[in-house]
mmCIF file of C-alpha atoms in Angstrom:
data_model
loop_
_atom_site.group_PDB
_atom_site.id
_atom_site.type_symbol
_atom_site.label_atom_id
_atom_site.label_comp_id
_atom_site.label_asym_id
_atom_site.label_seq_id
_atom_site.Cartn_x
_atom_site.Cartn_y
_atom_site.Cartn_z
ATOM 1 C CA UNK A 1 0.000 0.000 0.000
ATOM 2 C CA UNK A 2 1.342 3.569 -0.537
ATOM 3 C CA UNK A 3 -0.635 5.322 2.180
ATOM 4 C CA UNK A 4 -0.283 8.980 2.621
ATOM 5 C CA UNK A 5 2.121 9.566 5.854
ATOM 6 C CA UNK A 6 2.994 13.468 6.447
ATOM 7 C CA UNK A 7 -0.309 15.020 5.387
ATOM 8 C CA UNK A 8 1.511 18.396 5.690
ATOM 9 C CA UNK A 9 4.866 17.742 2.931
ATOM 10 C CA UNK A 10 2.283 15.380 0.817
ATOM 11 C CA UNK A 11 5.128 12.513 1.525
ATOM 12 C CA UNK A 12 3.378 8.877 0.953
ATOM 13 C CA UNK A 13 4.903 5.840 2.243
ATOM 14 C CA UNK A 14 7.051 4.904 -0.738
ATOM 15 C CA UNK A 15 8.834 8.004 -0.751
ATOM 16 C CA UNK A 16 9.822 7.023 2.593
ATOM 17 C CA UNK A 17 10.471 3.954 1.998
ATOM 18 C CA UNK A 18 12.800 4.520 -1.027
ATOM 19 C CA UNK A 19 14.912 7.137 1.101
ATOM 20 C CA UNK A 20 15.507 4.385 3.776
ATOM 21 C CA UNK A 21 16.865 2.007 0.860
ATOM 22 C CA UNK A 22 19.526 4.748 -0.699
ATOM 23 C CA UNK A 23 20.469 5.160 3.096
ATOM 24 C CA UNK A 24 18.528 7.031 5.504
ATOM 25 C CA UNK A 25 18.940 5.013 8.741
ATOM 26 C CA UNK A 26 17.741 7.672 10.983
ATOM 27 C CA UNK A 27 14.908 9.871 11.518
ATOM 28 C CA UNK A 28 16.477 13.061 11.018
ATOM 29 C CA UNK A 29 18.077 10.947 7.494
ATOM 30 C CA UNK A 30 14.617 10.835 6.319
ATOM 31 C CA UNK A 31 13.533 14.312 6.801
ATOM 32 C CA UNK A 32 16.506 15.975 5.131
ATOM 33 C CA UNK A 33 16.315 13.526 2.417
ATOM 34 C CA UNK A 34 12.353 13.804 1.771
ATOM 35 C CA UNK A 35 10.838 16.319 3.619
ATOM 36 C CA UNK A 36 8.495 14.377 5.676
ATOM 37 C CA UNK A 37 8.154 14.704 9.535
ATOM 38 C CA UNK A 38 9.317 18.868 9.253
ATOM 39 C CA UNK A 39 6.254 21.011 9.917
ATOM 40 C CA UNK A 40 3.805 19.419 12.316
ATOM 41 C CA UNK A 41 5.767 15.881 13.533
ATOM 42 C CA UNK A 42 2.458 14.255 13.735
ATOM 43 C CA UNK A 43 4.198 11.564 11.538
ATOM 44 C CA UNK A 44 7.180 11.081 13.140
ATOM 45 C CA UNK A 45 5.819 8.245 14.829
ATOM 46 C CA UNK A 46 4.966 6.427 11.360
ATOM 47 C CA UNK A 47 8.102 6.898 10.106
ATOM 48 C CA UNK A 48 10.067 5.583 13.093
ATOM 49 C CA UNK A 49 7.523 3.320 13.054
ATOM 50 C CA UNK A 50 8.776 2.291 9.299
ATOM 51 C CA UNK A 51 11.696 2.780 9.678
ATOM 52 C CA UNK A 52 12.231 0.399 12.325
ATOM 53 C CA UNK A 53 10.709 -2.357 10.372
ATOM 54 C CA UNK A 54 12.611 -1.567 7.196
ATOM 55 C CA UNK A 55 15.786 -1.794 9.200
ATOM 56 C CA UNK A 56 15.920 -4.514 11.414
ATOM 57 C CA UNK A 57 18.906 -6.261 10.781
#
């Protein structure tokens, strides 16, 4: 599914998803990279969330 996460930068999940696989390991990764999680934060829970399971090792 490619659900809409940060309602605020328009940033759906496989945007996210694509900036953890060129490297983003971290929350603060993903928001320089994409965006996402800057104005509000009301997503930053979905993306650690995410980003958590797309790097367990």
């Amino acid at each position: 599914m490619n659900k809409l996460i940060c309602l605020c930068k328009g940033m759906r999940e496989n945007k996210i998803a694509e900036s953890i696989r060129q490297g983003s390991t971290t929350l603060k990764l993903v928001q320089e990279q994409t965006g996402a999680a800057t104005n509000c934060g009301k997503c930053i829970p979905t993306i650690e969330a995410i980003l958590n399971d797309r790097t367990k090792k």
